[in-house]
Coordinates of C-alpha atoms in Angstrom, one line a residue:
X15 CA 128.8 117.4 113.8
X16 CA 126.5 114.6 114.9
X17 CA 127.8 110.7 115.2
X18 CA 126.3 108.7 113.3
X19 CA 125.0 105.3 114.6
X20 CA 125.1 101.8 112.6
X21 CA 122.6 99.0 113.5
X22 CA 124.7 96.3 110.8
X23 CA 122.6 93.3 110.6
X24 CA 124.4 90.1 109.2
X25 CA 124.6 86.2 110.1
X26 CA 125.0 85.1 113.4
X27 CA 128.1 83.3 111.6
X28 CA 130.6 86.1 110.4
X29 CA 132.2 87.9 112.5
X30 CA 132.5 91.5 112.5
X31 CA 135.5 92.7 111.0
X32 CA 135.5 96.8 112.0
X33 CA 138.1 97.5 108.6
X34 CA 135.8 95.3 106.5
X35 CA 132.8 97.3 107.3
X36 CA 134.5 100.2 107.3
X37 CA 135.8 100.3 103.9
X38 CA 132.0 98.7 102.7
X39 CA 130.6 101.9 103.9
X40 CA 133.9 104.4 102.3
X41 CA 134.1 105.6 106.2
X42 CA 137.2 105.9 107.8
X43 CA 136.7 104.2 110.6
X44 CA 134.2 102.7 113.1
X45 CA 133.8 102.1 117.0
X46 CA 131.4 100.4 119.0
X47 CA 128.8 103.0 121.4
X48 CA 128.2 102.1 125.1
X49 CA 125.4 99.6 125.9
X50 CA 123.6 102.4 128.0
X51 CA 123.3 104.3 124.8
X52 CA 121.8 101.8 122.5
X53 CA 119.4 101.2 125.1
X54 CA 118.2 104.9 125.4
X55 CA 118.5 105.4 121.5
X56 CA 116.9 101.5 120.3
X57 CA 115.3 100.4 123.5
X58 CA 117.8 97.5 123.9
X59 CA 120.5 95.9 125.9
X60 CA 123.5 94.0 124.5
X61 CA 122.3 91.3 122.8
X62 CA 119.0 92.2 121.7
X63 CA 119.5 94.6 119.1
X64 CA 116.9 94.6 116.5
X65 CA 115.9 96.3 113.3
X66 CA 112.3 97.2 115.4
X67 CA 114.7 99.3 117.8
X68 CA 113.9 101.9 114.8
X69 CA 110.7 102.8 115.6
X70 CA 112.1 104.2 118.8
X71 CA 115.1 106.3 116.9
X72 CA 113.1 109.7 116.0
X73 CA 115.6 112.0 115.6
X74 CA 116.7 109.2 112.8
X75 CA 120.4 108.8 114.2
X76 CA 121.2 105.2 113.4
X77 CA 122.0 103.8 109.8
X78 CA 120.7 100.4 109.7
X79 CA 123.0 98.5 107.5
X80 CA 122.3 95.1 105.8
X81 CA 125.1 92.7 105.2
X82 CA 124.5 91.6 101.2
X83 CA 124.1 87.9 102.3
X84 CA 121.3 88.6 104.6
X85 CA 119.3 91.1 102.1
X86 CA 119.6 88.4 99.5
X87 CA 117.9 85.0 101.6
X88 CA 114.3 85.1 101.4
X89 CA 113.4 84.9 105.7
X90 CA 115.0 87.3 108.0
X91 CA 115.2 86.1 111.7
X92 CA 115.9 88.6 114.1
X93 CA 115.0 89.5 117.9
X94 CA 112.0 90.7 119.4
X95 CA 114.0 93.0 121.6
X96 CA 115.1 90.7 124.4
X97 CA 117.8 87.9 124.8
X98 CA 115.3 85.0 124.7
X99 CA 112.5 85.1 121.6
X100 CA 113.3 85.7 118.4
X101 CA 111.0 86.3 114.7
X102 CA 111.2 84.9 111.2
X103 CA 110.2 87.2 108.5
X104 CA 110.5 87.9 104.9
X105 CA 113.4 89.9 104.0
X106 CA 112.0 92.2 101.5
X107 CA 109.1 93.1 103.8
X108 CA 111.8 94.2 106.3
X109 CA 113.7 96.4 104.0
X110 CA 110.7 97.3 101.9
X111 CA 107.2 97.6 104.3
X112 CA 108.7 98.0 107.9
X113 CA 112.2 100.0 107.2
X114 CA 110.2 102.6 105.2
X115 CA 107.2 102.7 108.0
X116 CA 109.9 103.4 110.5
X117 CA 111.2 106.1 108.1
X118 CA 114.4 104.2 108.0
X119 CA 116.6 103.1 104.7
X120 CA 118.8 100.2 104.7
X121 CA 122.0 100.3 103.3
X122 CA 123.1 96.3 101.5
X123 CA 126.5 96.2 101.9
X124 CA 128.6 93.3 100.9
X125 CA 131.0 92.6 103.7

């Protein structure tokens, strides 16, 4: 059986709580991957995860994941895919024009 990979975007604010998630998502449990994978599989180091790192996943491995506060304000700021510039979009053209372009699905998750 495969892993399965989660790119969970939320606030810069919370902090990630791994049982939280977890139990959002009705899977047992969750770990982080090594940085040397999310750069081979996204195209980014530590830090600069984005939702664009989806365009590189072709064999479709990670699950992006939207925190239920982020899916619900109306701009979405996120990386470009470094540590030093970042983007403001709308929200609903991330999880309704690019997620879908980049043959991707966002799961909202309130956690």
């Amino acid at each position: 059986m495969r892993p399965i990979f989660y790119l969970f975007i939320t606030t810069g604010k919370k902090v990630f709580d791994t049982k939280a998630f977890s139990e959002a998502l009705g899977i047992s449990r969750v770990s982080f991957g090594a940085a040397e994978l999310m750069e081979e599989m996204l195209g980014n180091r530590i830090g600069a995860a984005t939702v664009f790192g989806t365009l590189l996943d072709m064999d479709r491995d990670v699950q992006v994941v939207i925190d239920k506060e982020v899916a619900e304000e109306e701009y979405y700021g996120c990386s470009d895919g470094t540590t030093t510039c970042y983007m403001k979009i709308k929200t609903k053209d991330i999880i309704g024009k690019f997620l879908p372009y980049a043959k991707h699905k966002a799961v909202i998750a309130e956690v």
